[in-house]
């Protein structure tokens, strides 16, 4: 409440003064009870005006703030919210946010009032309503009002501070009830606000997108380019308002969030974006060399620097930026400032989790070990994480020894985690069995209660599965059992190992059966019930192996038959019954040696990863080396490529390798970047076809074709046009991919522009009342260059103008943009965007152009670029004999495809030969004159260029029939897939009733 409001209410001022004057709590309670009784009476009488309600509610709120429970004033608060006076409305909102919880029945009464305030053009009322929604934030309120909050966020009429509050309110609702927010549906519109001129709005929206992108990465992938653009403006171009400079650092909070957002996505394939990021990171690291002017400047500068280093590590650990960063990190971990040491160790752990070589980190190993004794526990924890991540075969013994030494004095909060990490490192990097056994037993002996069940389970698994270590393990565990003090976990390990492998050392001095028995049994009286049960199983094993101590074992078992614990009593009774049965066959069968455990992933790693579970802001890496992070990154990228519409779950039916991994080796997903299983492909091409693929028709020698053959082939033009059984109708499913993709949502009405541009080099790609997109193209071999012209047809500016071009088959068709597009398109102006394409292999799907911009409302376009396989064909001039020689060499199906289709006659009623030849030429096939004696027929030749797939010779022959209005098109190429695709493209343009491209 503001000071004017408080000073105008004398009763409230006097009430506060009275409470402050109370010297003891009893007097304060007495004064409060008196006042509450008075207010309750006034509310009961009714007929209060707005001022009185405001005054009494203020007293109730003040009482609640002091920590006293109040049960009155709720309905009065609801009534005040509907007031037209700001001071009364303010007190009403303050009261409901403090006095009501999200599941209160009264919340339903205020939803309509809040909705009314959200709908008003009064920004002050908007903000009061947004505050209330964010503070209460119940599911019912979220369902009713989330759409209105989103509307305020995206509305062009909303003030900047309303947009900021709307973004943060939406963030609050999503964190509490994510299922209520249609995050994917709103993605494009929310991302567009990242380009807002006001940096405060951009900061608030980036905070929202950071959270949404972690759960819906595919829907919010457009934010990646926006983040790079904004960083480039702030860091490189110095494009920011002076009021956002914090101690000579431009808006550090936004820089940090943008750098973190980029880490949620794999590196961009666009070389232009990669270059921009590299320049930004270089500049940030260079700026960090400046001496800080004060503590605030230092903190802001370091916060940005560490986030930039983390991004550089994620992008490329071998880059020059990371090399510079590694030197800086070495200085940071020696800093006097605790925060800098903490961040230096944490960032170095990230580097260790991703880098191929650990040598730059090992240089600082002594310093990192010293950090275990830092005065701050957070630094000690980060030092432990880093030592765990940087450990390998060369330094494992040193690091494990230091960790064991530090374990004796470590904080209790760290000990359980340390035990897990020591056990994992010992197992992972052990090069000799004695060292593994000695270390793990020392760990179990010294760590005491901090050793979890997983640790001693794992020891038992490894010893059981490796014969070479069993005798040594039995000897060492017996030594530990004979020591003056022995923890119960050691007794468990000893009971199992000696029960299974004690016979291997029974002839050694000091390890006779009776000595083994006494070493274990003398400890049993201090053990818990589960441990005693395990020891009884050990005794019955010995009963079978060591007849000489049968009497002592039966004595113990008989005593356990009378204990109160049901589990122990039952075991003892059953074991005695086994021992007293005539013959030893059943006892021997029951007490047979345990088989090796099935190989499986380590429970220790699972337990450790649970301890480092993701927080609200999920990390892009986990504690551990590169192997530990490999699976996480592959799974993340596979999830991205599949889309996150189902929360990142893989669709049923995807081929995934069954993961049955060894104890010492982490599971590896064999999944490629597109999420498809990497299965070997077999070539079905014959040797002859392989020889014909890549046939360069320009350099082929001239061959003489006998006249008889050419006339025989050409006579087909005079035969009736009846489909032959050997040339089936071409179906698009022939070249369909194995996994059906979701249909593209293309902008309606753009198909006619696309269809025409498939056969010409330039023209209009799209046009409506606001925007015109023109296109000019040129192709040379397997490379192509497209110039896109975006023209604003209205006087208003287009803001958040975003252009994205992506290949739907990136392995076969590579699409790059040499420079980043502007994010603003002025009224009545035009901007050019150049796109480079490279045909690497056979493809069927043209690339996708996505355009979005704000012009009052959000406008989105999804268009196909007319980049088809035929665009990479180079025309070839062939003579009569050359053509028929190659036609014969290629042969019939499957390298020949044929289709009979209807076509339209020209305006004069004759065959439009000029149009047909123009379309064939538009498919970049050379029209060969004089090859076919029929003048209405067309014969063409060309060579398809692919940088990886090589060259493919292409021949075609078209035979129209005027009377039937049918035409037969035959395509022969040295690749059956190319034949099908070329035929499909040509028929779409030449036919009259065929499905368009």
GROMACS .gro file of N, CA and C in nm, residues 858-962:
model
  315
  858UNK      N    1   0.057  -1.179  -3.575
  858UNK     CA    2   0.165  -1.266  -3.621
  858UNK      C    3   0.127  -1.330  -3.754
  859UNK      N    4   0.216  -1.317  -3.852
  859UNK     CA    5   0.195  -1.379  -3.982
  859UNK      C    6   0.301  -1.488  -4.001
  860UNK      N    7   0.255  -1.604  -4.044
  860UNK     CA    8   0.348  -1.716  -4.063
  860UNK      C    9   0.326  -1.778  -4.200
  861UNK      N   10   0.435  -1.804  -4.270
  861UNK     CA   11   0.430  -1.867  -4.402
  861UNK      C   12   0.520  -1.989  -4.401
  862UNK      N   13   0.473  -2.095  -4.462
  862UNK     CA   14   0.555  -2.216  -4.481
  862UNK      C   15   0.547  -2.252  -4.628
  863UNK      N   16   0.657  -2.234  -4.700
  863UNK     CA   17   0.659  -2.252  -4.844
  863UNK      C   18   0.767  -2.351  -4.884
  864UNK      N   19   0.741  -2.425  -4.991
  864UNK     CA   20   0.845  -2.510  -5.047
  864UNK      C   21   0.926  -2.430  -5.148
  865UNK      N   22   1.056  -2.445  -5.140
  865UNK     CA   23   1.142  -2.384  -5.241
  865UNK      C   24   1.150  -2.477  -5.361
  866UNK      N   25   1.141  -2.425  -5.483
  866UNK     CA   26   1.140  -2.512  -5.602
  866UNK      C   27   1.280  -2.566  -5.634
  867UNK      N   28   1.334  -2.641  -5.540
  867UNK     CA   29   1.465  -2.705  -5.559
  867UNK      C   30   1.438  -2.854  -5.573
  868UNK      N   31   1.433  -2.901  -5.698
  868UNK     CA   32   1.403  -3.040  -5.727
  868UNK      C   33   1.528  -3.110  -5.780
  869UNK      N   34   1.519  -3.240  -5.791
  869UNK     CA   35   1.634  -3.316  -5.838
  869UNK      C   36   1.676  -3.272  -5.979
  870UNK      N   37   1.576  -3.236  -6.061
  870UNK     CA   38   1.607  -3.199  -6.200
  870UNK      C   39   1.683  -3.067  -6.211
  871UNK      N   40   1.683  -2.986  -6.104
  871UNK     CA   41   1.757  -2.860  -6.107
  871UNK      C   42   1.908  -2.883  -6.118
  872UNK      N   43   1.952  -3.001  -6.080
  872UNK     CA   44   2.095  -3.031  -6.080
  872UNK      C   45   2.136  -3.113  -6.203
  873UNK      N   46   2.048  -3.112  -6.303
  873UNK     CA   47   2.077  -3.178  -6.430
  873UNK      C   48   2.141  -3.077  -6.523
  874UNK      N   49   2.247  -3.117  -6.590
  874UNK     CA   50   2.311  -3.032  -6.691
  874UNK      C   51   2.272  -3.086  -6.829
  875UNK      N   52   2.220  -3.000  -6.920
  875UNK     CA   53   2.180  -3.046  -7.054
  875UNK      C   54   2.300  -3.103  -7.131
  876UNK      N   55   2.274  -3.205  -7.210
  876UNK     CA   56   2.379  -3.270  -7.289
  876UNK      C   57   2.332  -3.282  -7.434
  877UNK      N   58   2.415  -3.238  -7.527
  877UNK     CA   59   2.382  -3.248  -7.670
  877UNK      C   60   2.433  -3.381  -7.723
  878UNK      N   61   2.345  -3.463  -7.779
  878UNK     CA   62   2.382  -3.593  -7.835
  878UNK      C   63   2.334  -3.603  -7.979
  879UNK      N   64   2.411  -3.675  -8.056
  879UNK     CA   65   2.369  -3.704  -8.193
  879UNK      C   66   2.276  -3.824  -8.197
  880UNK      N   67   2.225  -3.849  -8.320
  880UNK     CA   68   2.130  -3.960  -8.342
  880UNK      C   69   2.186  -4.092  -8.293
  881UNK      N   70   2.305  -4.130  -8.337
  881UNK     CA   71   2.361  -4.261  -8.302
  881UNK      C   72   2.401  -4.268  -8.156
  882UNK      N   73   2.454  -4.158  -8.102
  882UNK     CA   74   2.496  -4.158  -7.961
  882UNK      C   75   2.377  -4.181  -7.868
  883UNK      N   76   2.266  -4.115  -7.901
  883UNK     CA   77   2.148  -4.129  -7.815
  883UNK      C   78   2.102  -4.274  -7.809
  884UNK      N   79   2.088  -4.340  -7.927
  884UNK     CA   80   2.033  -4.475  -7.927
  884UNK      C   81   2.131  -4.577  -7.870
  885UNK      N   82   2.258  -4.550  -7.882
  885UNK     CA   83   2.356  -4.641  -7.820
  885UNK      C   84   2.339  -4.638  -7.668
  886UNK      N   85   2.324  -4.519  -7.611
  886UNK     CA   86   2.307  -4.508  -7.465
  886UNK      C   87   2.170  -4.558  -7.421
  887UNK      N   88   2.071  -4.532  -7.504
  887UNK     CA   89   1.935  -4.582  -7.474
  887UNK      C   90   1.936  -4.734  -7.462
  888UNK      N   91   2.007  -4.795  -7.551
  888UNK     CA   92   2.015  -4.941  -7.550
  888UNK      C   93   2.100  -4.991  -7.432
  889UNK      N   94   2.207  -4.920  -7.402
  889UNK     CA   95   2.293  -4.961  -7.291
  889UNK      C   96   2.218  -4.961  -7.158
  890UNK      N   97   2.138  -4.858  -7.135
  890UNK     CA   98   2.066  -4.849  -7.007
  890UNK      C   99   1.962  -4.959  -6.996
  891UNK      N  100   1.893  -4.988  -7.103
  891UNK     CA  101   1.799  -5.100  -7.103
  891UNK      C  102   1.664  -5.065  -7.043
  892UNK      N  103   1.585  -5.172  -7.017
  892UNK     CA  104   1.448  -5.154  -6.970
  892UNK      C  105   1.438  -5.143  -6.819
  893UNK      N  106   1.317  -5.178  -6.765
  893UNK     CA  107   1.296  -5.169  -6.619
  893UNK      C  108   1.403  -5.249  -6.544
  894UNK      N  109   1.442  -5.208  -6.422
  894UNK     CA  110   1.384  -5.094  -6.346
  894UNK      C  111   1.445  -4.959  -6.380
  895UNK      N  112   1.549  -4.958  -6.466
  895UNK     CA  113   1.611  -4.829  -6.496
  895UNK      C  114   1.528  -4.749  -6.597
  896UNK      N  115   1.428  -4.813  -6.653
  896UNK     CA  116   1.332  -4.742  -6.737
  896UNK      C  117   1.200  -4.731  -6.662
  897UNK      N  118   1.145  -4.610  -6.661
  897UNK     CA  119   1.009  -4.591  -6.607
  897UNK      C  120   0.925  -4.523  -6.714
  898UNK      N  121   0.797  -4.556  -6.714
  898UNK     CA  122   0.710  -4.506  -6.822
  898UNK      C  123   0.573  -4.476  -6.764
  899UNK      N  124   0.508  -4.373  -6.817
  899UNK     CA  125   0.374  -4.339  -6.772
  899UNK      C  126   0.294  -4.285  -6.889
  900UNK      N  127   0.168  -4.325  -6.897
  900UNK     CA  128   0.074  -4.272  -6.995
  900UNK      C  129  -0.022  -4.181  -6.921
  901UNK      N  130  -0.038  -4.057  -6.968
  901UNK     CA  131  -0.116  -3.959  -6.894
  901UNK      C  132  -0.189  -3.868  -6.993
  902UNK      N  133  -0.301  -3.811  -6.952
  902UNK     CA  134  -0.373  -3.718  -7.040
  902UNK      C  135  -0.303  -3.582  -7.044
  903UNK      N  136  -0.319  -3.510  -7.155
  903UNK     CA  137  -0.262  -3.376  -7.167
  903UNK      C  138  -0.361  -3.288  -7.241
  904UNK      N  139  -0.339  -3.158  -7.230
  904UNK     CA  140  -0.429  -3.061  -7.295
  904UNK      C  141  -0.374  -3.021  -7.431
  905UNK      N  142  -0.464  -3.010  -7.528
  905UNK     CA  143  -0.425  -2.960  -7.659
  905UNK      C  144  -0.413  -2.808  -7.654
  906UNK      N  145  -0.343  -2.751  -7.749
  906UNK     CA  146  -0.328  -2.607  -7.755
  906UNK      C  147  -0.456  -2.537  -7.795
  907UNK      N  148  -0.453  -2.404  -7.798
  907UNK     CA  149  -0.573  -2.326  -7.831
  907UNK      C  150  -0.622  -2.353  -7.973
  908UNK      N  151  -0.531  -2.395  -8.061
  908UNK     CA  152  -0.570  -2.422  -8.199
  908UNK      C  153  -0.623  -2.564  -8.217
  909UNK      N  154  -0.623  -2.642  -8.110
  909UNK     CA  155  -0.668  -2.781  -8.118
  909UNK      C  156  -0.559  -2.877  -8.156
  910UNK      N  157  -0.436  -2.829  -8.169
  910UNK     CA  158  -0.323  -2.916  -8.201
  910UNK      C  159  -0.237  -2.936  -8.076
  911UNK      N  160  -0.142  -3.025  -8.091
  911UNK     CA  161  -0.048  -3.049  -7.982
  911UNK      C  162   0.042  -2.926  -7.966
  912UNK      N  163   0.051  -2.874  -7.843
  912UNK     CA  164   0.134  -2.757  -7.816
  912UNK      C  165   0.278  -2.803  -7.796
  913UNK      N  166   0.345  -2.822  -7.911
  913UNK     CA  167   0.482  -2.875  -7.907
  913UNK      C  168   0.576  -2.777  -7.836
  914UNK      N  169   0.553  -2.648  -7.858
  914UNK     CA  170   0.642  -2.548  -7.797
  914UNK      C  171   0.635  -2.555  -7.645
  915UNK      N  172   0.513  -2.567  -7.588
  915UNK     CA  173   0.498  -2.574  -7.443
  915UNK      C  174   0.565  -2.699  -7.386
  916UNK      N  175   0.544  -2.812  -7.453
  916UNK     CA  176   0.602  -2.936  -7.403
  916UNK      C  177   0.754  -2.929  -7.401
  917UNK      N  178   0.811  -2.874  -7.509
  917UNK     CA  179   0.956  -2.866  -7.513
  917UNK      C  180   1.010  -2.763  -7.411
  918UNK      N  181   0.930  -2.659  -7.389
  918UNK     CA  182   0.972  -2.559  -7.291
  918UNK      C  183   0.976  -2.620  -7.150
  919UNK      N  184   0.878  -2.703  -7.116
  919UNK     CA  185   0.876  -2.767  -6.984
  919UNK      C  186   0.989  -2.868  -6.970
  920UNK      N  187   1.016  -2.945  -7.078
  920UNK     CA  188   1.126  -3.042  -7.073
  920UNK      C  189   1.259  -2.967  -7.058
  921UNK      N  190   1.270  -2.855  -7.130
  921UNK     CA  191   1.390  -2.773  -7.114
  921UNK      C  192   1.399  -2.711  -6.976
  922UNK      N  193   1.282  -2.678  -6.917
  922UNK     CA  194   1.279  -2.625  -6.781
  922UNK      C  195   1.325  -2.726  -6.679
  923UNK      N  196   1.310  -2.855  -6.714
  923UNK     CA  197   1.366  -2.960  -6.629
  923UNK      C  198   1.513  -2.984  -6.660
  924UNK      N  199   1.573  -2.891  -6.735
  924UNK     CA  200   1.717  -2.887  -6.764
  924UNK      C  201   1.763  -3.006  -6.849
  925UNK      N  202   1.671  -3.058  -6.932
  925UNK     CA  203   1.706  -3.162  -7.027
  925UNK      C  204   1.723  -3.098  -7.166
  926UNK      N  205   1.828  -3.137  -7.235
  926UNK     CA  206   1.855  -3.083  -7.369
  926UNK      C  207   1.762  -3.150  -7.471
  927UNK      N  208   1.683  -3.068  -7.544
  927UNK     CA  209   1.598  -3.121  -7.651
  927UNK      C  210   1.688  -3.158  -7.770
  928UNK      N  211   1.682  -3.283  -7.812
  928UNK     CA  212   1.767  -3.333  -7.921
  928UNK      C  213   1.687  -3.328  -8.052
  929UNK      N  214   1.727  -3.240  -8.138
  929UNK     CA  215   1.659  -3.225  -8.267
  929UNK      C  216   1.708  -3.331  -8.366
  930UNK      N  217   1.613  -3.383  -8.447
  930UNK     CA  218   1.647  -3.475  -8.553
  930UNK      C  219   1.668  -3.619  -8.509
  931UNK      N  220   1.646  -3.647  -8.381
  931UNK     CA  221   1.663  -3.785  -8.334
  931UNK      C  222   1.536  -3.865  -8.360
  932UNK      N  223   1.421  -3.804  -8.336
  932UNK     CA  224   1.293  -3.872  -8.357
  932UNK      C  225   1.231  -3.815  -8.485
  933UNK      N  226   1.197  -3.902  -8.582
  933UNK     CA  227   1.140  -3.852  -8.708
  933UNK      C  228   1.003  -3.790  -8.691
  934UNK      N  229   0.930  -3.822  -8.587
  934UNK     CA  230   0.797  -3.764  -8.565
  934UNK      C  231   0.816  -3.625  -8.503
  935UNK      N  232   0.774  -3.518  -8.567
  935UNK     CA  233   0.803  -3.382  -8.517
  935UNK      C  234   0.733  -3.348  -8.385
  936UNK      N  235   0.624  -3.417  -8.352
  936UNK     CA  236   0.555  -3.384  -8.226
  936UNK      C  237   0.617  -3.457  -8.107
  937UNK      N  238   0.698  -3.558  -8.135
  937UNK     CA  239   0.767  -3.627  -8.026
  937UNK      C  240   0.885  -3.543  -7.978
  938UNK      N  241   0.927  -3.567  -7.854
  938UNK     CA  242   1.041  -3.495  -7.798
  938UNK      C  243   1.138  -3.594  -7.736
  939UNK      N  244   1.266  -3.571  -7.761
  939UNK     CA  245   1.372  -3.655  -7.706
  939UNK      C  246   1.469  -3.564  -7.632
  940UNK      N  247   1.508  -3.602  -7.510
  940UNK     CA  248   1.596  -3.517  -7.431
  940UNK      C  249   1.707  -3.596  -7.365
  941UNK      N  250   1.814  -3.527  -7.323
  941UNK     CA  251   1.928  -3.591  -7.257
  941UNK      C  252   1.990  -3.493  -7.158
  942UNK      N  253   2.046  -3.546  -7.053
  942UNK     CA  254   2.113  -3.465  -6.953
  942UNK      C  255   2.192  -3.553  -6.858
  943UNK      N  256   2.271  -3.490  -6.771
  943UNK     CA  257   2.348  -3.561  -6.670
  943UNK      C  258   2.318  -3.498  -6.534
  944UNK      N  259   2.270  -3.580  -6.441
  944UNK     CA  260   2.244  -3.535  -6.305
  944UNK      C  261   2.376  -3.536  -6.227
  945UNK      N  262   2.407  -3.425  -6.158
  945UNK     CA  263   2.531  -3.413  -6.082
  945UNK      C  264   2.501  -3.420  -5.933
  946UNK      N  265   2.567  -3.510  -5.863
  946UNK     CA  266   2.558  -3.523  -5.718
  946UNK      C  267   2.700  -3.534  -5.663
  947UNK      N  268   2.732  -3.456  -5.561
  947UNK     CA  269   2.870  -3.452  -5.513
  947UNK      C  270   2.912  -3.584  -5.449
  948UNK      N  271   2.821  -3.655  -5.387
  948UNK     CA  272   2.854  -3.784  -5.327
  948UNK      C  273   2.803  -3.900  -5.411
  949UNK      N  274   2.688  -3.884  -5.469
  949UNK     CA  275   2.627  -3.992  -5.548
  949UNK      C  276   2.682  -4.003  -5.688
  950UNK      N  277   2.767  -3.908  -5.729
  950UNK     CA  278   2.826  -3.915  -5.862
  950UNK      C  279   2.733  -3.860  -5.970
  951UNK      N  280   2.764  -3.893  -6.094
  951UNK     CA  281   2.686  -3.846  -6.208
  951UNK      C  282   2.593  -3.957  -6.257
  952UNK      N  283   2.475  -3.917  -6.301
  952UNK     CA  284   2.375  -4.012  -6.349
  952UNK      C  285   2.328  -3.964  -6.487
  953UNK      N  286   2.347  -4.047  -6.589
  953UNK     CA  287   2.300  -4.013  -6.722
  953UNK      C  288   2.150  -4.027  -6.732
  954UNK      N  289   2.083  -3.928  -6.795
  954UNK     CA  290   1.936  -3.925  -6.804
  954UNK      C  291   1.893  -3.908  -6.951
  955UNK      N  292   1.803  -3.995  -6.996
  955UNK     CA  293   1.746  -3.986  -7.130
  955UNK      C  294   1.595  -3.993  -7.119
  956UNK      N  295   1.523  -3.924  -7.211
  956UNK     CA  296   1.377  -3.931  -7.208
  956UNK      C  297   1.321  -3.922  -7.349
  957UNK      N  298   1.201  -3.973  -7.361
  957UNK     CA  299   1.131  -3.967  -7.489
  957UNK      C  300   0.983  -3.949  -7.461
  958UNK      N  301   0.923  -3.847  -7.522
  958UNK     CA  302   0.782  -3.818  -7.504
  958UNK      C  303   0.709  -3.836  -7.635
  959UNK      N  304   0.594  -3.909  -7.631
  959UNK     CA  305   0.518  -3.942  -7.752
  959UNK      C  306   0.372  -3.905  -7.731
  960UNK      N  307   0.331  -3.784  -7.770
  960UNK     CA  308   0.190  -3.745  -7.754
  960UNK      C  309   0.103  -3.800  -7.868
  961UNK      N  310  -0.023  -3.829  -7.838
  961UNK     CA  311  -0.119  -3.878  -7.936
  961UNK      C  312  -0.238  -3.782  -7.936
  962UNK      N  313  -0.252  -3.709  -8.047
  962UNK     CA  314  -0.354  -3.604  -8.054
  962UNK      C  315  -0.494  -3.659  -8.041
   0.00000   0.00000   0.00000
